[in-house]
CSV table of C-alpha atoms in Angstrom, one decimal:
chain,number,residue,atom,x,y,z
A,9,UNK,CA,-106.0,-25.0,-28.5
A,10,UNK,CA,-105.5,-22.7,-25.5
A,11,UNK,CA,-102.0,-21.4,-25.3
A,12,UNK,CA,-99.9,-21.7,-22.2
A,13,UNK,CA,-100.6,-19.3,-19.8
A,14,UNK,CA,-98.1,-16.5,-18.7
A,15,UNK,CA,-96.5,-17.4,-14.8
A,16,UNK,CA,-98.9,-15.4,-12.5
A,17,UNK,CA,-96.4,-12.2,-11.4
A,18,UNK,CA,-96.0,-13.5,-7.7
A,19,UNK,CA,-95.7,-16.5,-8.4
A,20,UNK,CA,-92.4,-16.0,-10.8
A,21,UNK,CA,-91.4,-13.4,-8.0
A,22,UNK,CA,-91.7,-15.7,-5.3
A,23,UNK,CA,-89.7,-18.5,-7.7
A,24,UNK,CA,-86.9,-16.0,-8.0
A,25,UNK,CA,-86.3,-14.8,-4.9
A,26,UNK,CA,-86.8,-18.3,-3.1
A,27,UNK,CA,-84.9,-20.9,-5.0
A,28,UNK,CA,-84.9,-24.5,-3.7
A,29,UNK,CA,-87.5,-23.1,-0.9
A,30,UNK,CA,-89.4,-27.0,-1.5
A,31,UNK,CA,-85.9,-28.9,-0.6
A,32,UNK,CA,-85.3,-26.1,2.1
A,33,UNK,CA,-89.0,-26.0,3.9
A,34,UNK,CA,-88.6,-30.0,4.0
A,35,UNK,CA,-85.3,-29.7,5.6
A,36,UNK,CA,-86.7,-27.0,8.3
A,37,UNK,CA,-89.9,-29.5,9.0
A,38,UNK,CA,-87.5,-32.0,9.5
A,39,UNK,CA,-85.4,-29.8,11.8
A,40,UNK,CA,-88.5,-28.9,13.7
A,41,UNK,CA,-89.3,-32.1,14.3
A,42,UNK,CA,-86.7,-33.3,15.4
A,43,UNK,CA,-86.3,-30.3,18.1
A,44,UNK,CA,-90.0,-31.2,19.3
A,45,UNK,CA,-88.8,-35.0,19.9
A,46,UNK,CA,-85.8,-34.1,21.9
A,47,UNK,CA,-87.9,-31.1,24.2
A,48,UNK,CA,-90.3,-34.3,24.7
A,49,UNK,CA,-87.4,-36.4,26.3
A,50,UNK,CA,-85.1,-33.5,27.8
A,51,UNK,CA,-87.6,-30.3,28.7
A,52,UNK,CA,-84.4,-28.1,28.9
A,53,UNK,CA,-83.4,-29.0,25.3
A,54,UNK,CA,-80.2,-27.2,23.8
A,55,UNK,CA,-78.1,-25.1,25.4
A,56,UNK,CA,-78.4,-21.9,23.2
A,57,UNK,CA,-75.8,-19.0,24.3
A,58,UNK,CA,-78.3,-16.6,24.5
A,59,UNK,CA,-81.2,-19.1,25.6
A,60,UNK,CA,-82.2,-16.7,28.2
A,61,UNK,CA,-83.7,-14.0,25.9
A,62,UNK,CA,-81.5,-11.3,27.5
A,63,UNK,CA,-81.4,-8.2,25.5
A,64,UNK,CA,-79.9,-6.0,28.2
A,65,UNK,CA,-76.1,-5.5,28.7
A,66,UNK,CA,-75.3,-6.1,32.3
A,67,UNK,CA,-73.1,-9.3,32.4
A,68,UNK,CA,-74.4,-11.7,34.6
A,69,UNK,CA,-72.2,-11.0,37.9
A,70,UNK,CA,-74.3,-7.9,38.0
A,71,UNK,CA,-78.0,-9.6,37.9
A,72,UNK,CA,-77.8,-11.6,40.8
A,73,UNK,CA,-79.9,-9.2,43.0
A,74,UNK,CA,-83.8,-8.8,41.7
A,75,UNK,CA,-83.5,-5.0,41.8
A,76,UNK,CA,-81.0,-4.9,39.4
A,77,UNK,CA,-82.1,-8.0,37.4
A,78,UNK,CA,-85.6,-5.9,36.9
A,79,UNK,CA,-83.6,-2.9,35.3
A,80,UNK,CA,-83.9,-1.9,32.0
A,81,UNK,CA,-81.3,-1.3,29.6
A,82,UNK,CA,-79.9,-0.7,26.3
A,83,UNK,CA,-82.3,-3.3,24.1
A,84,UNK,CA,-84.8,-3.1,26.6
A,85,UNK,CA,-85.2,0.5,27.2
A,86,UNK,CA,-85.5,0.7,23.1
A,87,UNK,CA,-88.9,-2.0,23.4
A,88,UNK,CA,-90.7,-0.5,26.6
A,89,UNK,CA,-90.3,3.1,24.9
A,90,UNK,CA,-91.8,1.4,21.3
A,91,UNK,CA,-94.2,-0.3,23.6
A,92,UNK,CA,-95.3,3.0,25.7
A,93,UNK,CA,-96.0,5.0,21.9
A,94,UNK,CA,-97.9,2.5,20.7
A,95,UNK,CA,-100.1,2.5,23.4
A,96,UNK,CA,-100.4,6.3,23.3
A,97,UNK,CA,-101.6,6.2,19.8
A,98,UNK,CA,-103.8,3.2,19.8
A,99,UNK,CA,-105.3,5.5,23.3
A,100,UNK,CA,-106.0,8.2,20.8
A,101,UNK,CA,-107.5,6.0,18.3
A,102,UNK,CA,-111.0,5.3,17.7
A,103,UNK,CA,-109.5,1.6,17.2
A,104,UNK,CA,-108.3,0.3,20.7
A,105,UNK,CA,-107.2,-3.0,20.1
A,106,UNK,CA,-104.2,-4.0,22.4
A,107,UNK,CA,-100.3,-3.3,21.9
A,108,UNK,CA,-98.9,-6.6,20.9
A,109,UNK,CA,-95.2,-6.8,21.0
A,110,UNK,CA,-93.7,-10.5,20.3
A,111,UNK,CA,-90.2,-11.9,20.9
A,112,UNK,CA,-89.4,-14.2,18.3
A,113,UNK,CA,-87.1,-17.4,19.2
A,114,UNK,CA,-87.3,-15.8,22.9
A,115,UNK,CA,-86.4,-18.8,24.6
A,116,UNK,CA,-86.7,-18.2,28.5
A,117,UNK,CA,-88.1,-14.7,27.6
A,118,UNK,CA,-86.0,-12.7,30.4
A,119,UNK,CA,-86.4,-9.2,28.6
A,120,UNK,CA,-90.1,-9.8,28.2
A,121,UNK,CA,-90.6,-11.1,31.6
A,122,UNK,CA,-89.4,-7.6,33.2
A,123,UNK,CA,-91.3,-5.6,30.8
A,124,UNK,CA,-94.3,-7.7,31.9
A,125,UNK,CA,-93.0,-7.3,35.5
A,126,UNK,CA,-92.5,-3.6,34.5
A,127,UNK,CA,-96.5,-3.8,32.7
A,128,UNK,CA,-98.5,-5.8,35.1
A,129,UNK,CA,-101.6,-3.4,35.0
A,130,UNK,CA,-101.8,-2.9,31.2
A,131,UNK,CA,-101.3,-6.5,30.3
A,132,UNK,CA,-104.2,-7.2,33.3
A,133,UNK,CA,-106.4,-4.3,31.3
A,134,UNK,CA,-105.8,-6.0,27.9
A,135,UNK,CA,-104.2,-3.4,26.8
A,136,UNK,CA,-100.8,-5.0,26.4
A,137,UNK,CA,-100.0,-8.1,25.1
A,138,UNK,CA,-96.7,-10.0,25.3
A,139,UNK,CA,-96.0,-13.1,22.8
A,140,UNK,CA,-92.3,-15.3,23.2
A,141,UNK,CA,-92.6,-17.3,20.6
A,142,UNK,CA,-90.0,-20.7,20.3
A,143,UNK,CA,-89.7,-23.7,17.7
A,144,UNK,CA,-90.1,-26.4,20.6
A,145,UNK,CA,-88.4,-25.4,23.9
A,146,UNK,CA,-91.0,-25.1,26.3
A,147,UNK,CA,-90.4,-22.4,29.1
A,148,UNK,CA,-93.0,-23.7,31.8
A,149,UNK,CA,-92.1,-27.2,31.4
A,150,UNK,CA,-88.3,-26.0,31.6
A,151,UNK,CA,-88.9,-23.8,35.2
A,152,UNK,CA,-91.6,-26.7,36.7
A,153,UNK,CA,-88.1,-29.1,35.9
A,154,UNK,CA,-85.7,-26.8,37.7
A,155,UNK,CA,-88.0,-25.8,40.7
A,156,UNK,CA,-89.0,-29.7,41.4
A,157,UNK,CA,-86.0,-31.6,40.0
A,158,UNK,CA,-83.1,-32.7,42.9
A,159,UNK,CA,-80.7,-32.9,39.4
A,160,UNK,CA,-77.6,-30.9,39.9
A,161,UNK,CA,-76.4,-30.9,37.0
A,162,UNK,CA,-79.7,-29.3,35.6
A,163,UNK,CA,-79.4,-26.9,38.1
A,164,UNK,CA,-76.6,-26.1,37.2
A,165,UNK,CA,-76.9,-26.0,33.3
A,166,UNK,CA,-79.9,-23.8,34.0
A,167,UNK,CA,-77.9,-21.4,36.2
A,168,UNK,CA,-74.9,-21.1,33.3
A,169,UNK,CA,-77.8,-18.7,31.6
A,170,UNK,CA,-80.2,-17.1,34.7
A,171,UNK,CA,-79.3,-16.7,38.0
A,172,UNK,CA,-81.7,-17.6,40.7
A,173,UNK,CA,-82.8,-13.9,41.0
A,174,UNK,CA,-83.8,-14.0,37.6
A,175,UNK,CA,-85.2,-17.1,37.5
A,176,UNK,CA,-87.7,-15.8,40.4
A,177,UNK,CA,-88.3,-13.0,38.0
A,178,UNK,CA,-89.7,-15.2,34.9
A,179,UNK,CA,-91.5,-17.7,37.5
A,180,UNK,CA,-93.5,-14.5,38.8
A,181,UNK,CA,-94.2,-12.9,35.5
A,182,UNK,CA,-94.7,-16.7,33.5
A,183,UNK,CA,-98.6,-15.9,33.5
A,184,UNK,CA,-98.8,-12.1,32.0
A,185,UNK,CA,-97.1,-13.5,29.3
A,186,UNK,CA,-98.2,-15.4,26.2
A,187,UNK,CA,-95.3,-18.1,25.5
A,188,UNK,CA,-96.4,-19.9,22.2
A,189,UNK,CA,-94.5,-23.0,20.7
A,190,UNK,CA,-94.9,-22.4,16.9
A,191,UNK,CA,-92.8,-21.3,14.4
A,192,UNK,CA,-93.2,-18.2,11.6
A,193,UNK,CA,-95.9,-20.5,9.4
A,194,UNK,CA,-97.9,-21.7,12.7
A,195,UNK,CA,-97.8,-18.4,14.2
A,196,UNK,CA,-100.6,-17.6,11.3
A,197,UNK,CA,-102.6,-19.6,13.1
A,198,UNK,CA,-102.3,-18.3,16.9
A,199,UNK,CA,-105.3,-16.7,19.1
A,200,UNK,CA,-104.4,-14.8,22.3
A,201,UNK,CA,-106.7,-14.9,25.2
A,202,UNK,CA,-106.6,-12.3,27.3
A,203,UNK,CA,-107.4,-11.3,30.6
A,204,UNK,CA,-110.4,-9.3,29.8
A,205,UNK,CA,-112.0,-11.9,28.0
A,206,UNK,CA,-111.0,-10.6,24.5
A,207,UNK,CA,-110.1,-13.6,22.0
A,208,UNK,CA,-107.0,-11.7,19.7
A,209,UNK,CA,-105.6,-13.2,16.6
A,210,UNK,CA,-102.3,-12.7,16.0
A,211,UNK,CA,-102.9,-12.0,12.4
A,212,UNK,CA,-102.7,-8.2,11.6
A,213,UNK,CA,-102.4,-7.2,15.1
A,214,UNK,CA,-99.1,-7.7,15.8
A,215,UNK,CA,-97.3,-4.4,16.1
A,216,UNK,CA,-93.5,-4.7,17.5
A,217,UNK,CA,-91.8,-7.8,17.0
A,218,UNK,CA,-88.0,-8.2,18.2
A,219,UNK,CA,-85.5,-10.7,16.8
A,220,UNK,CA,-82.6,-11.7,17.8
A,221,UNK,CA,-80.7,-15.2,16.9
A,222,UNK,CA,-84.2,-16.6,15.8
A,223,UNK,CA,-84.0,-15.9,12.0
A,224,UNK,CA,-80.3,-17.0,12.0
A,225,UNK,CA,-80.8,-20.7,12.3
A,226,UNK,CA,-83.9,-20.6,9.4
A,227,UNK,CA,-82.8,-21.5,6.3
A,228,UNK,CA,-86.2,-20.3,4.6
A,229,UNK,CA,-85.8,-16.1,6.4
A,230,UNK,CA,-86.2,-15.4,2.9
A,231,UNK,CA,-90.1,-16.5,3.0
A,232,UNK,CA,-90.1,-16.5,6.6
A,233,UNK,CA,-89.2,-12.9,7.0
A,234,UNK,CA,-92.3,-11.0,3.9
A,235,UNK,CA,-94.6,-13.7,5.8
A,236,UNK,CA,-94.0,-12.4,8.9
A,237,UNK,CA,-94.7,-8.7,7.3
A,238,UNK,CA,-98.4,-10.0,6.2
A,239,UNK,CA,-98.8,-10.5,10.1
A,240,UNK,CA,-97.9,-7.2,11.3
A,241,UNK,CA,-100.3,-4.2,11.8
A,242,UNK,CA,-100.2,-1.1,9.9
A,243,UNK,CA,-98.2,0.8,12.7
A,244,UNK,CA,-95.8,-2.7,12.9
A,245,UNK,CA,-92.3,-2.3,13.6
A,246,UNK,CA,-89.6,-4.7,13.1
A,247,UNK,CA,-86.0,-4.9,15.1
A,248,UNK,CA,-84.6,-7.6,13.5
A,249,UNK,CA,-81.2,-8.6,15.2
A,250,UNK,CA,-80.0,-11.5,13.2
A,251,UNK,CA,-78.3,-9.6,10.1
A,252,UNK,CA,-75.4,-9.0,12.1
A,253,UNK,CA,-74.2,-11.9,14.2
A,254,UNK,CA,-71.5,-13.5,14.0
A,255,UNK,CA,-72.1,-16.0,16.8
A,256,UNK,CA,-73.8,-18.2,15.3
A,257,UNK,CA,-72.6,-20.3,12.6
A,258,UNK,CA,-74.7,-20.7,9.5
A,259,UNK,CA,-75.0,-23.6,7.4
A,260,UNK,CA,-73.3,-22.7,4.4
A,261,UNK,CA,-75.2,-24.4,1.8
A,262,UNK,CA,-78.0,-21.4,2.8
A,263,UNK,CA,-75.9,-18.7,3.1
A,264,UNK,CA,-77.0,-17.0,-0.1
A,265,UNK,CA,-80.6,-17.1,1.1
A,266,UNK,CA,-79.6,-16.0,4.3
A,267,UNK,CA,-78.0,-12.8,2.9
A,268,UNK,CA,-80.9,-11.9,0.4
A,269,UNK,CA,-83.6,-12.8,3.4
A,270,UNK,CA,-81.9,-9.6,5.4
A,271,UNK,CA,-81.9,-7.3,2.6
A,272,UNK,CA,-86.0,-7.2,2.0
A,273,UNK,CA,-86.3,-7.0,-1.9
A,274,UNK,CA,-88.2,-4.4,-3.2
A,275,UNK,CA,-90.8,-6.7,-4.1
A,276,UNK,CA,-92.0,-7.7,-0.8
A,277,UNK,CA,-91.3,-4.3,0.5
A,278,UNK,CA,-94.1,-3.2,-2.2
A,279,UNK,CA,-95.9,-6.0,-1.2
A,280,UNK,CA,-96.2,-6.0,2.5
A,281,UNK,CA,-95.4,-2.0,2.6
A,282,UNK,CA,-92.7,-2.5,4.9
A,283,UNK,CA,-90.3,-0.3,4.9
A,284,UNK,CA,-86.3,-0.5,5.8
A,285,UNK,CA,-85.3,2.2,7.9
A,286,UNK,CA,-81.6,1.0,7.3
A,287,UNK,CA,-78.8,-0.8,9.3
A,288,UNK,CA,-79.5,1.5,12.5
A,289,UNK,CA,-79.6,0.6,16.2
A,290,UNK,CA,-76.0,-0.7,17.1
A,291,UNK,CA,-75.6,-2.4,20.7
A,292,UNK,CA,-72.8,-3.5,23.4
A,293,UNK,CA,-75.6,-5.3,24.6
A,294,UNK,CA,-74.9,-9.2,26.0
A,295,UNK,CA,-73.2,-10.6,22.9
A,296,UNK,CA,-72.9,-7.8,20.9
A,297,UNK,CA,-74.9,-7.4,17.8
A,298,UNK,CA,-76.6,-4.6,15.8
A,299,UNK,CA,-80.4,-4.1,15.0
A,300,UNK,CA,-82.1,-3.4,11.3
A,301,UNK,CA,-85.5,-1.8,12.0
A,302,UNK,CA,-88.6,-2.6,9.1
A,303,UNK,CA,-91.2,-1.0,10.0
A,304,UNK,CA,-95.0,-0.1,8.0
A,305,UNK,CA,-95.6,3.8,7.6
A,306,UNK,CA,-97.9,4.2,10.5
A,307,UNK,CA,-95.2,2.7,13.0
A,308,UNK,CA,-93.7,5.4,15.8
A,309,UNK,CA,-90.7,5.5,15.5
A,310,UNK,CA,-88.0,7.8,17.4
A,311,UNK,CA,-85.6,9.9,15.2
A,312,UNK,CA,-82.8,9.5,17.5
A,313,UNK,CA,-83.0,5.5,16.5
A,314,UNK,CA,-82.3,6.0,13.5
A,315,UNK,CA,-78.5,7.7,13.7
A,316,UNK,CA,-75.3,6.1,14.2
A,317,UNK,CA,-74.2,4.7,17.5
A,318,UNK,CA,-77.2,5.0,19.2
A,319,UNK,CA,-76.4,2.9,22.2
């Protein structure tokens, strides 16, 4: 009689470190689901505080002209100089597949619609590619809504978050980017096309990704975050934005998992060879917050990122 055979290693890893992840995935499905249906019947969907995808720090009083809406700062700055080394060095390798930076839970994608505005000829060139990933809100259904519709008070909702200035931006730059409705699992799945022709998975060529907000309404970041690691390139970088907001309010039956989701274990670090360059980049950005940074060993990274009070 054959004796029971010992737990595969990464499977009793994955066991420990992910308890209840069955009930917890079903209750995300169900979540997603549900946030699908209701973008189907109200294209706007929820009214997130930072539904924008703002990562600047100029309150909104100060963005209602387009030459100040376009400017870079604080956040920002941080992604188009992460953006401009990883160009360099993919330049100078013999490997020249395209930068590809992604915004995770991006929303309206404002930050990544002025680095496209700020990017137009490398994104044209395929040598750039930008991703804004959400759950269910759909961005071009949301601006087509707001540019046709005679409702006021959609108007009005939608100009709580952008002002018309930067609305124009987004509209202008909606086609240099790539705005995907998927979530962490799905994004597996994703192929770019880009202007040159050039069909790009997503899988292993992903090099920066920015959170901010996305990862604190997942009760699964635990899974969600390694997987995302097995997705990143060998030079990826991660600024993940979540670990420190208190904004949001977190269901408490997944706090735990929420806490051991920020803090990669040692086992998927091994696993995924991402490493945590510590609790670094700290903002007054819009809303406040604080950035972790994970990144591969290959990633370019700036040293003066990496002391206290950067920003």
């Amino acid at each position: 009689m054959i004796g029971k055979q010992p737990l595969n290693p990464n499977i009793r890893a994955f066991k420990e470190l992910s308890p209840e992840i069955g009930a917890r995935t079903i209750a995300h499905s169900q979540n997603k689901k549900n946030k699908r249906e209701q973008q189907e019947t109200s294209p706007f969907g929820e009214l997130y505080t930072r539904s924008l995808g703002y990562y600047g720090k100029l309150p909104k009083h100060e963005r209602s002209a387009l030459e100040i809406a376009r400017r870079l700062t604080e956040m920002e700055e941080i992604l188009d100089e992460e953006i401009e080394m990883m160009m360099r060095a993919k330049a100078e390798s013999e490997h020249q597949l395209p930068t590809v930076a992604l915004d995770l839970g991006g929303m309206f994608g404002l930050t990544f619609a002025k680095l496209a505005n700020r990017h137009q000829s490398d994104i044209k060139e395929g040598k750039l590619a930008l991703v804004v990933t959400n759950m269910a809100f759909d961005v071009h259904q949301a601006l087509e809504k707001y540019k046709l519709t005679n409702d006021a008070p959609y108007r009005e909702k939608t100009e709580i978050i952008l002002t018309p200035a930067e609305i124009t931006l987004i509209s202008s730059n909606e086609k240099l980017l790539h705005y995907l409705q998927c979530d962490v699992v799905e994004l597996r799945s994703q192929i770019l096309s880009l202007p040159n022709g050039v069909s790009l998975p997503l899988k292993g060529n992903i090099n920066i990704v920015h959170e901010q907000s996305a990862f604190a309404w997942d009760p699964k970041i635990d899974v969600d975050l390694p997987l995302l690691g097995t997705m990143m390139s060998k030079e990826g970088i991660i600024f993940l934005g979540s670990e420190d907001d208190k904004l949001i309010p977190y269901p408490p039956q997944y706090e735990k998992t929420k806490n051991a989701g920020y803090c990669l274990d040692p086992y998927h670090q091994g696993l995924y060879n991402l490493k945590e360059l510590g609790f670094n980049i700290q903002t007054t950005r819009f809303g406040g917050g604080n950035y972790k940074i994970l990144s591969k060993p290959s990633a370019p990274v700036k040293e003066s990122w990496l002391g206290e009070n950067y920003l």
